[in-house]
Short mmCIF file of C-alpha atoms in Angstrom, two decimals:
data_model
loop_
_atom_site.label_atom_id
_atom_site.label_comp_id
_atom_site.label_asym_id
_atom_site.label_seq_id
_atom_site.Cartn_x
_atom_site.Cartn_y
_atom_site.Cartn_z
CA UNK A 1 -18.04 69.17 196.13
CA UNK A 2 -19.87 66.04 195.73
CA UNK A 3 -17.50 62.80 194.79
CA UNK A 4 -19.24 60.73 192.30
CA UNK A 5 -20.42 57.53 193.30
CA UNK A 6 -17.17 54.33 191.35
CA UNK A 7 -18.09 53.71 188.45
CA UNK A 8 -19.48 49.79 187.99
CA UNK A 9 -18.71 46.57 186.77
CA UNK A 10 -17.74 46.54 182.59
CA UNK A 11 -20.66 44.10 182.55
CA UNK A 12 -24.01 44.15 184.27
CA UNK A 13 -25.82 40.89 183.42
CA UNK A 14 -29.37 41.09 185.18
CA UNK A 15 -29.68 38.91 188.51
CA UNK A 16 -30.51 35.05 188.34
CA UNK A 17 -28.93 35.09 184.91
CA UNK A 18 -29.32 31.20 184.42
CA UNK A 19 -26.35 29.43 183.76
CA UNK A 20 -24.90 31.91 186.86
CA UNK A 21 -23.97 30.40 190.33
CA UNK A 22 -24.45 32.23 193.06
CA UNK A 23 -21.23 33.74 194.33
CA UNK A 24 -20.29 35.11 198.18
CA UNK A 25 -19.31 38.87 197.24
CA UNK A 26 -20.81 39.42 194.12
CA UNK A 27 -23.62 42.15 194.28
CA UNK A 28 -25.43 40.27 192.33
CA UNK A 29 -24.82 36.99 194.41
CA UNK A 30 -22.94 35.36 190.86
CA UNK A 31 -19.97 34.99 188.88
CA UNK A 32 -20.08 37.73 186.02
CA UNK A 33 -18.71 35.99 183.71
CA UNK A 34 -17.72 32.57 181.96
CA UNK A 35 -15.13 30.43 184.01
CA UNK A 36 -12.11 28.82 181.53
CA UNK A 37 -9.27 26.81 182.49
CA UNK A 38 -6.42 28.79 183.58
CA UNK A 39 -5.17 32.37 182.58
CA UNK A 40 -7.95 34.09 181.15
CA UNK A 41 -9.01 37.90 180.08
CA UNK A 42 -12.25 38.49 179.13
CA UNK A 43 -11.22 40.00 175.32
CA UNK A 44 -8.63 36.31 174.91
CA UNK A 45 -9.37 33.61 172.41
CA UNK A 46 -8.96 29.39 173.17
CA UNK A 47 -5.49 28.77 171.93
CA UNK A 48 -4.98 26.36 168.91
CA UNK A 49 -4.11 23.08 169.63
CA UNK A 50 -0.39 22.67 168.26
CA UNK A 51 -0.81 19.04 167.14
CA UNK A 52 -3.59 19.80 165.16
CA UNK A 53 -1.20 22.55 163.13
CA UNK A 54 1.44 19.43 162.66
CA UNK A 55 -1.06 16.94 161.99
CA UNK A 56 -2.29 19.33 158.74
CA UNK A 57 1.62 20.36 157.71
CA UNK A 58 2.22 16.38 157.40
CA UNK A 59 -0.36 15.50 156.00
CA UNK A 60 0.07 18.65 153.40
CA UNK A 61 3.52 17.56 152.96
CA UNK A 62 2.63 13.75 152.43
CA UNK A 63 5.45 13.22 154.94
CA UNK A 64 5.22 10.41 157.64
CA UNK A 65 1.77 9.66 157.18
CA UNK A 66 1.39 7.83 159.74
CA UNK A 67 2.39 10.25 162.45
CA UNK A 68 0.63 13.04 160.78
CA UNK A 69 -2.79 10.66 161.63
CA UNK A 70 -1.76 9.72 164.79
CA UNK A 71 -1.29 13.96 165.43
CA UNK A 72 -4.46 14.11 164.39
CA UNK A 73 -6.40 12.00 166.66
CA UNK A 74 -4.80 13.34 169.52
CA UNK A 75 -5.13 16.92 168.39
CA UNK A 76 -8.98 15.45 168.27
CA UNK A 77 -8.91 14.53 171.86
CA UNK A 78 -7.20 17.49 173.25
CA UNK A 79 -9.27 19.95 171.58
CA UNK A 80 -12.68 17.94 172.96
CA UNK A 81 -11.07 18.11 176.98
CA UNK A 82 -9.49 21.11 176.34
CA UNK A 83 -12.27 23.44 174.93
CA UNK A 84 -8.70 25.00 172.16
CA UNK A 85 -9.56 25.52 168.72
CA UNK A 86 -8.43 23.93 165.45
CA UNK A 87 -10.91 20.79 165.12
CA UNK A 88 -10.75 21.47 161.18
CA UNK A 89 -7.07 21.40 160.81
CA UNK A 90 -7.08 18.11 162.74
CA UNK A 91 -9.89 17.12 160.16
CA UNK A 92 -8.02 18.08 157.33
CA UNK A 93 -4.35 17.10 158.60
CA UNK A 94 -6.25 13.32 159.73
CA UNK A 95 -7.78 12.66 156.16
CA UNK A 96 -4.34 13.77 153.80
CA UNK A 97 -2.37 11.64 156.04
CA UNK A 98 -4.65 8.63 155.29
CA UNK A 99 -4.64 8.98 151.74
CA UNK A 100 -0.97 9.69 152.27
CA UNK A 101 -0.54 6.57 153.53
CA UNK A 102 -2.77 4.51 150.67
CA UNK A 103 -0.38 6.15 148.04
CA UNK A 104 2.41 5.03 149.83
CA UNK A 105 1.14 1.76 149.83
CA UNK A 106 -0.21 1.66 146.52
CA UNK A 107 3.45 2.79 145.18
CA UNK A 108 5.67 0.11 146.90
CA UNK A 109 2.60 -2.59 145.75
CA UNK A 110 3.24 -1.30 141.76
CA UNK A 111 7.13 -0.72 142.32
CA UNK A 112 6.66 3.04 142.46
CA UNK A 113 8.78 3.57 145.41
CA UNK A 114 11.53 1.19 143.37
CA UNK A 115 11.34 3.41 140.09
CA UNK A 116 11.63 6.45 141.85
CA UNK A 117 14.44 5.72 143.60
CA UNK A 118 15.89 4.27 140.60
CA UNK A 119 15.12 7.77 138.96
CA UNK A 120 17.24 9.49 142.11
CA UNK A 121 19.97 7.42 141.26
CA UNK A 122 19.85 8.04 137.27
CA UNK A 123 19.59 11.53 137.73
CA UNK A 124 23.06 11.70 140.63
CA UNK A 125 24.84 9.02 137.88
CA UNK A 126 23.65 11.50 135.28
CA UNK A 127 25.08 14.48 136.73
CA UNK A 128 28.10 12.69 137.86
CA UNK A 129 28.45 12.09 134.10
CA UNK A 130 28.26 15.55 133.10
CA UNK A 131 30.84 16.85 135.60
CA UNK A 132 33.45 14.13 133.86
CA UNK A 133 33.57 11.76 137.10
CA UNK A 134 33.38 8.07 136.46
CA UNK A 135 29.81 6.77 137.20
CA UNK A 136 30.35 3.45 138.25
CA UNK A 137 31.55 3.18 142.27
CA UNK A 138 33.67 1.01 144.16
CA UNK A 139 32.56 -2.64 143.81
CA UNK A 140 30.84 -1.92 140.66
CA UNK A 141 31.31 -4.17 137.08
CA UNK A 142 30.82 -2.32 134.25
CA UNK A 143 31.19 -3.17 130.28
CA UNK A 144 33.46 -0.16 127.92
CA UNK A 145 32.59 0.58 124.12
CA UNK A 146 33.31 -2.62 122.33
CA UNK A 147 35.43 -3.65 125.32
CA UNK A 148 38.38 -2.18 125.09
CA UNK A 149 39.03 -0.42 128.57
CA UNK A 150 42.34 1.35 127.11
CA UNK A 151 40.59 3.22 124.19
CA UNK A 152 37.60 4.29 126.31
CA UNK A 153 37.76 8.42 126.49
CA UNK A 154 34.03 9.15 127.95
CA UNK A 155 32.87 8.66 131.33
CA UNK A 156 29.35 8.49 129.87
CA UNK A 157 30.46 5.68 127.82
CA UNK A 158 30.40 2.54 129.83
CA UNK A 159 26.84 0.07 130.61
CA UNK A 160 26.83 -0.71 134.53
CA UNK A 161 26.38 -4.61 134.67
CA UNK A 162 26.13 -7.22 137.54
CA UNK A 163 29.65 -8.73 138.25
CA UNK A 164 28.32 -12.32 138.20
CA UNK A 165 28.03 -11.70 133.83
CA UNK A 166 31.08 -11.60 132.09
CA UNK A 167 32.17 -7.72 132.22
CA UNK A 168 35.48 -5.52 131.22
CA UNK A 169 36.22 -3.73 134.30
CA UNK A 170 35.78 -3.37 137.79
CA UNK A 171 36.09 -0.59 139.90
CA UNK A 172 37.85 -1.40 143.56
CA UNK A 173 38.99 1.87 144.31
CA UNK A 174 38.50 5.74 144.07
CA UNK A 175 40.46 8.95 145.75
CA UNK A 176 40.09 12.63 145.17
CA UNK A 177 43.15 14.96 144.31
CA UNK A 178 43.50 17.15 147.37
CA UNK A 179 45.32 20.25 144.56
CA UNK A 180 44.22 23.93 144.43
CA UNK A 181 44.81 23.69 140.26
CA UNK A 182 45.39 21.12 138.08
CA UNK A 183 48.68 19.43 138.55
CA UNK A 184 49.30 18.52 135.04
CA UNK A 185 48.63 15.57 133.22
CA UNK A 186 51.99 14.02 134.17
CA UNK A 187 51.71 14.46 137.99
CA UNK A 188 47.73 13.10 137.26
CA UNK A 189 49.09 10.06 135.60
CA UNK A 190 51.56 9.47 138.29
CA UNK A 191 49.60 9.74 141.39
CA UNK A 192 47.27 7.25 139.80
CA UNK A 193 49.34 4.63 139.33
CA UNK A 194 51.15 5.02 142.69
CA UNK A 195 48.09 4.89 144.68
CA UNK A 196 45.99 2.95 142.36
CA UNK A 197 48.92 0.10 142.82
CA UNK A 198 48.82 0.47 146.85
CA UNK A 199 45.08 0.35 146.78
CA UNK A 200 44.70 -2.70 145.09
CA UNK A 201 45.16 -4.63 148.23
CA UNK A 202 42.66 -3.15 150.50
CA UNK A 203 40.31 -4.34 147.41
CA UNK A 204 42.11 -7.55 147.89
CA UNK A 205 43.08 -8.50 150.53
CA UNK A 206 44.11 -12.50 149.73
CA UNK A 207 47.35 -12.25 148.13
CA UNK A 208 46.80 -15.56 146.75
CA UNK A 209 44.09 -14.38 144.78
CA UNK A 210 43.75 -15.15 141.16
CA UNK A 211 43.57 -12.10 138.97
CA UNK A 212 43.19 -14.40 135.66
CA UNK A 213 43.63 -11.76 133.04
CA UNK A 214 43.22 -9.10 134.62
CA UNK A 215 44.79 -5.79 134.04
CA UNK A 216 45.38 -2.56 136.50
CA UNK A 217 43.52 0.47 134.77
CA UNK A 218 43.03 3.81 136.13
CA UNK A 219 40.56 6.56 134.79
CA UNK A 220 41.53 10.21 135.47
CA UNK A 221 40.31 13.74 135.00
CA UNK A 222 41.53 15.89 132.43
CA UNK A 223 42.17 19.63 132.28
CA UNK A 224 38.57 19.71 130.88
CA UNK A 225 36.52 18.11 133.76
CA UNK A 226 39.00 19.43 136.68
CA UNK A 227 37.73 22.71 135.01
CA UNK A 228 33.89 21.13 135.93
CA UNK A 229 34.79 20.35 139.25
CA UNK A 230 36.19 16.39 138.87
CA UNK A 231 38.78 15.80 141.13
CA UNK A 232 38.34 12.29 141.77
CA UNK A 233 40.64 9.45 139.68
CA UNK A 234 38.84 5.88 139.60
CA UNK A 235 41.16 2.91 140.20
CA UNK A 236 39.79 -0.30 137.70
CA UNK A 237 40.85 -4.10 137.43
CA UNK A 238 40.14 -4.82 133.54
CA UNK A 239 40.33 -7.28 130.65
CA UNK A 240 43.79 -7.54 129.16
CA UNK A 241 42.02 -9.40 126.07
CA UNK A 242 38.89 -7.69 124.89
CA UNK A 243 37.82 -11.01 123.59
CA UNK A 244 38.23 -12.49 127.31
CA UNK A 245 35.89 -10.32 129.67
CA UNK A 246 36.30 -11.10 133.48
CA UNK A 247 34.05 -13.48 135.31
CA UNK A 248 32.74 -12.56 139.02
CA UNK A 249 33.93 -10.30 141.36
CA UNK A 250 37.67 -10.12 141.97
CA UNK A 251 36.45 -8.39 145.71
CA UNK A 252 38.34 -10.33 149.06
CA UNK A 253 38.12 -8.10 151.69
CA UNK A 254 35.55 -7.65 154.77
CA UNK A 255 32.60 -7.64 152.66
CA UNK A 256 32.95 -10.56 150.97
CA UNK A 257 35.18 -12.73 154.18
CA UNK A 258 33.73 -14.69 157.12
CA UNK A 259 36.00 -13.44 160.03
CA UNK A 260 38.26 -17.08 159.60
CA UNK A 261 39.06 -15.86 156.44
CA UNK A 262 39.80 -12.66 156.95
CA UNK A 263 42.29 -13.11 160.12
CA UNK A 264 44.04 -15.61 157.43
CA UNK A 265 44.67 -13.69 154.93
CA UNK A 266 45.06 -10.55 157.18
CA UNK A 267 47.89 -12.65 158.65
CA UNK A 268 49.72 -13.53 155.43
CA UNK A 269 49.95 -9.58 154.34
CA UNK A 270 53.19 -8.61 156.74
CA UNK A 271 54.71 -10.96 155.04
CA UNK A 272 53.98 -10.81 151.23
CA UNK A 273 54.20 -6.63 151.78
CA UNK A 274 58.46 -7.75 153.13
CA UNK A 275 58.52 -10.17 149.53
CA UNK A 276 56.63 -8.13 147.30
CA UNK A 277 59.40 -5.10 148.59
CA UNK A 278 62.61 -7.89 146.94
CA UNK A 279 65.37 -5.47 144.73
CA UNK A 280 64.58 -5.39 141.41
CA UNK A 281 64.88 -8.02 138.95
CA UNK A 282 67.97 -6.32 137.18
CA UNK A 283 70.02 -5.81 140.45
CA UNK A 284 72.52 -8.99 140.74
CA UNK A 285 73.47 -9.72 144.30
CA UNK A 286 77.10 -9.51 143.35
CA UNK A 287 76.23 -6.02 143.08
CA UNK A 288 73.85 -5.11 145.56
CA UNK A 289 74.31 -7.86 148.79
CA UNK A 290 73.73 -5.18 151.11
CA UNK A 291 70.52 -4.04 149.53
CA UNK A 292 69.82 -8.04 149.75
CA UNK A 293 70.81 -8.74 152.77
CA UNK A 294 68.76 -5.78 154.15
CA UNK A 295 65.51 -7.14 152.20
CA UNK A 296 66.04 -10.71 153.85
CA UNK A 297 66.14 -9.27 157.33
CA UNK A 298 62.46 -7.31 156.29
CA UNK A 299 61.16 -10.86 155.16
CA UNK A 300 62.18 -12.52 158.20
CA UNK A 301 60.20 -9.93 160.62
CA UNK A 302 57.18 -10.09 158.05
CA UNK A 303 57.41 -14.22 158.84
CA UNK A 304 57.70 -13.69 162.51
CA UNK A 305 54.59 -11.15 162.63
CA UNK A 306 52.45 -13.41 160.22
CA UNK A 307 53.70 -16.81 163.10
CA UNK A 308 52.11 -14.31 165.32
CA UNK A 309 48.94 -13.28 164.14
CA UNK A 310 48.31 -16.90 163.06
CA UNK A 311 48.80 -18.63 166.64
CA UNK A 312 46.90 -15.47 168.03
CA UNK A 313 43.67 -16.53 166.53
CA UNK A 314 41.14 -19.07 167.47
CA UNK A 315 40.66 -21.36 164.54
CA UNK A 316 38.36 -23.69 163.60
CA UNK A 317 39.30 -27.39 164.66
CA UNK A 318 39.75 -28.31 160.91
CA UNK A 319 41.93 -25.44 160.56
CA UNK A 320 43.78 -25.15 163.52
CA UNK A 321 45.70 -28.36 162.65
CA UNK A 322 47.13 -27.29 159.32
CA UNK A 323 48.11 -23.78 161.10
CA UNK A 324 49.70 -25.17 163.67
CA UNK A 325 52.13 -27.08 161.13
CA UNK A 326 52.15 -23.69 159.30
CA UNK A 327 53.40 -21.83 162.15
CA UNK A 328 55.98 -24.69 162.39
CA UNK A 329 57.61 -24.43 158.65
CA UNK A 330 57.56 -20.54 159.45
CA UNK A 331 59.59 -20.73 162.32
CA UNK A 332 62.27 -23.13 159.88
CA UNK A 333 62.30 -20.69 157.22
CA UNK A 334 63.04 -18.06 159.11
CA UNK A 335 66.19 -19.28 160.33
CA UNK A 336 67.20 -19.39 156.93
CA UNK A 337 66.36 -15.52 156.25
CA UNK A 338 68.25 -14.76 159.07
CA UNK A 339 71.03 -16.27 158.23
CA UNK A 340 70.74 -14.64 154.31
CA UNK A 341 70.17 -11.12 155.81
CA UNK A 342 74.01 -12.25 157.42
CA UNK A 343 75.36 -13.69 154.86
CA UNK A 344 79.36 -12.41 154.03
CA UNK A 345 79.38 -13.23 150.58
CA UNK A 346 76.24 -13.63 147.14
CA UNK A 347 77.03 -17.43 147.08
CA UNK A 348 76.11 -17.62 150.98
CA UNK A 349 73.01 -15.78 150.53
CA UNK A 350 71.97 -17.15 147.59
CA UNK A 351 72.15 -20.93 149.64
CA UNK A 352 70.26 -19.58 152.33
CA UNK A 353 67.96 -17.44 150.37
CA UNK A 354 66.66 -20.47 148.30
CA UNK A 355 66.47 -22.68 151.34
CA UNK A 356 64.27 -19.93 153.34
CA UNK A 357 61.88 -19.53 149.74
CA UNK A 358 61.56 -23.54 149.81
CA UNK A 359 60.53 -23.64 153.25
CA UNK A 360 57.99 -21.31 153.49
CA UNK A 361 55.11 -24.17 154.20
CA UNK A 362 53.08 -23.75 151.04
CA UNK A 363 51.99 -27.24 151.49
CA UNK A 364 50.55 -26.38 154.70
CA UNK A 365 49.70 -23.35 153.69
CA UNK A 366 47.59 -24.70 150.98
CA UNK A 367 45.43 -27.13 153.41
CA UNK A 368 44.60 -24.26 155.64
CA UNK A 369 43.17 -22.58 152.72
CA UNK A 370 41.49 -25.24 151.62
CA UNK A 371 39.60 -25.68 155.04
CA UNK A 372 38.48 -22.00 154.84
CA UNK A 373 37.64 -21.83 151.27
CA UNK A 374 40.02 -19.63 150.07
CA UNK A 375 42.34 -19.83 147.17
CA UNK A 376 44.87 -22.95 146.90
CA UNK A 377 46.93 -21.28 144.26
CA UNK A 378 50.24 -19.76 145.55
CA UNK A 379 51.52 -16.74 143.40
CA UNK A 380 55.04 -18.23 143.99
CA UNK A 381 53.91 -20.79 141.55
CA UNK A 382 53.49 -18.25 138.59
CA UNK A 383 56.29 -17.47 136.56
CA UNK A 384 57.56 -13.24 136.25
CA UNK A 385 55.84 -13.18 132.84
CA UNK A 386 52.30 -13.91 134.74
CA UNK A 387 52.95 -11.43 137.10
CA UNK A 388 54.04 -13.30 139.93
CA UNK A 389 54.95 -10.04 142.38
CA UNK A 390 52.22 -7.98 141.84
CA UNK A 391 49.62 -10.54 141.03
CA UNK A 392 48.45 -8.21 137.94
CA UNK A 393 49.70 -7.27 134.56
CA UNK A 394 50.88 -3.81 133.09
CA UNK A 395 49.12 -0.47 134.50
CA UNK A 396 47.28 1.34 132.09
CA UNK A 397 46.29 5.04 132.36
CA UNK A 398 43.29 6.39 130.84
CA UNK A 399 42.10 9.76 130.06
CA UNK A 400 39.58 12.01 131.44
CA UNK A 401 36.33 11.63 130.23
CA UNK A 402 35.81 14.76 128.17
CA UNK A 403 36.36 15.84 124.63
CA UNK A 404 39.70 16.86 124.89
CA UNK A 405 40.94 13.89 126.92
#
């Protein structure tokens, strides 16, 4: 049987083919077919260049602009070295991200950029609105329907305004109620003015503040909006006297402090949280010494940590003077609440009560103040009346923002 001859190449190009080198082993003394940079089959397409696919989804998506050009160009230089396809989409993607880029300079030159974000925020204070949740956030100043904080029943009621105008109310706090279902409007009105009251002091933080006329408001959700999905209750300093709006920001905390400031008045708080915690005003100490006695020791420790956080910072040379005399009628009045928290009778802690409240170095207190700027004013000056404990007046709850509030 004869055994045909193997069957040839899948190409025959004729010899001296120009364009053909001459090859040792080919029959035909060249390469058969095109050479191309790495693996290669002779039915395979050049790859397209990657950047030049980002370079025309950026530019597309007027996203980046600038990197979808730069993508470009060097999609433009690979696919010239590299032989891939996709010139075009490196085209394209090159020339969208330019003009992206001259809208995006055009808007921020016309206050585009500004209005649109303005819009964003419209449209999230708009649906914040809608769900019942108050719309102005912590730090905010904002003016109610014909000022009267305690009648206002609408979220969607109250004008945002800058806190350096005179303004109703302003907002230094907000906490969400962590309940599965609405816990009533009793529990509601409760938890607000519990935390509302403790929050007040991380707002701020200089117990000698003055609050003026300020009032402690709180704005809660109803059955209505928890229903929408409010859960949130907004904690508000306002007006007590329509006719008297607030001035400026009550704000003293790490925003608003230079770091002097805020180790001062940081240092003063073990101490006024001890006073502020005194029996109440209708418990005589002929019939409560104990409960007396055991507030006296509290103040004394709250005097001995505020001595120590005030010699543990390093104050300014016009400070550190005044502090140092501080520290000095601290250390006198505490022997004095020491000596009240063991008193054996009302008449012997009264004596040493009075003596430890006279000593406390206000006068020294007030020239450190003074050297950092802060508020010269002590709140054992005001009288009850002015609220001299809590450094506000009566707590006001207010309703939920809905129709049924």
């Amino acid at each position: 049987m004869d055994i045909p001859p193997p069957p040839g190449p899948p190409y025959t190009p004729p010899p001296g083919q120009p364009g053909q080198p001459d090859q040792p082993g080919s029959p035909y003394g060249h390469s058969p077919y095109q050479q191309w940079p790495g693996s290669y089959s002779p039915y395979s397409r050049p790859p397209v260049n990657g950047f030049a696919i980002a370079s025309l989804v950026l530019g597309i998506l007027c996203f980046l602009p600038a990197v979808g050009l730069v993508l470009g160009l060097v999609a433009l230089s690979q696919i010239k070295k590299k032989g891939e396809r996709g010139k075009g989409l490196a085209i394209a993607g090159s020339i969208l991200s330019v003009v992206g880029a001259l809208l995006l300079v055009l808007a921020v030159a016309t206050g585009g950029a500004r209005d649109f974000a303005e819009g964003f925020r419209d449209a999230a204070r708009e649906s914040r609105q809608n769900a019942g949740a108050f719309p102005i956030d912590k730090g905010g100043c904002f003016d109610a329907p014909d000022g009267k904080i305690d009648s206002m029943k609408y979220a969607f009621e109250v004008d945002e305004v800058p806190c350096s105008q005179g303004h109703d109310g302003e907002v230094f706090a907000s906490f969400r109620v962590n309940h599965t279902g609405y816990p009533g409007d009793d529990d509601v009105q409760e938890l607000a003015e519990t935390k509302c009251a403790d929050l007040q002091f991380g707002y701020v933080m200089d117990s000698w503040a003055d609050f003026g006329d300020a009032d402690l408001y709180y704005f809660t959700p109803d059955r209505t909006t928890w229903g929408r999905g409010d859960r949130h209750i907004t904690c508000i300093f306002g007006a007590a006297d329509p006719k008297h709006p607030l001035e400026g920001s009550l704000r003293s905390d790490a925003t608003t402090l230079d770091a002097d400031q805020l180790a001062y008045v940081k240092a003063d708080r073990p101490f006024d949280e001890a006073y502020l915690e005194a029996p109440p005003e209708d418990a005589r100490i002929e019939d409560d010494l104990e409960g007396h006695k055991e507030w006296a020791a509290r103040v004394d420790k709250g005097l001995a940590e505020q001595a120590r956080q005030l010699r543990a910072h390093d104050w300014p040379a016009a400070t550190q003077k005044h502090v140092d005399k501080l520290v000095a009628e601290i250390g006198k009045s505490r022997k004095e609440w020491a000596k009240a928290a063991e008193a054996s009778d009302a008449d012997s802690f009264t004596e040493h009560y009075v003596a430890g409240l006279q000593g406390l170095g206000d006068k020294e207190a007030m020239a450190a103040r003074k050297s950092l700027g802060l508020s010269t004013t002590s709140p054992r000056d005001a009288t009850p009346e002015d609220g001299a404990e809590s450094g506000l007046g009566e707590d006001h709850g207010e309703g939920g923002g809905s129709e049924e509030a």
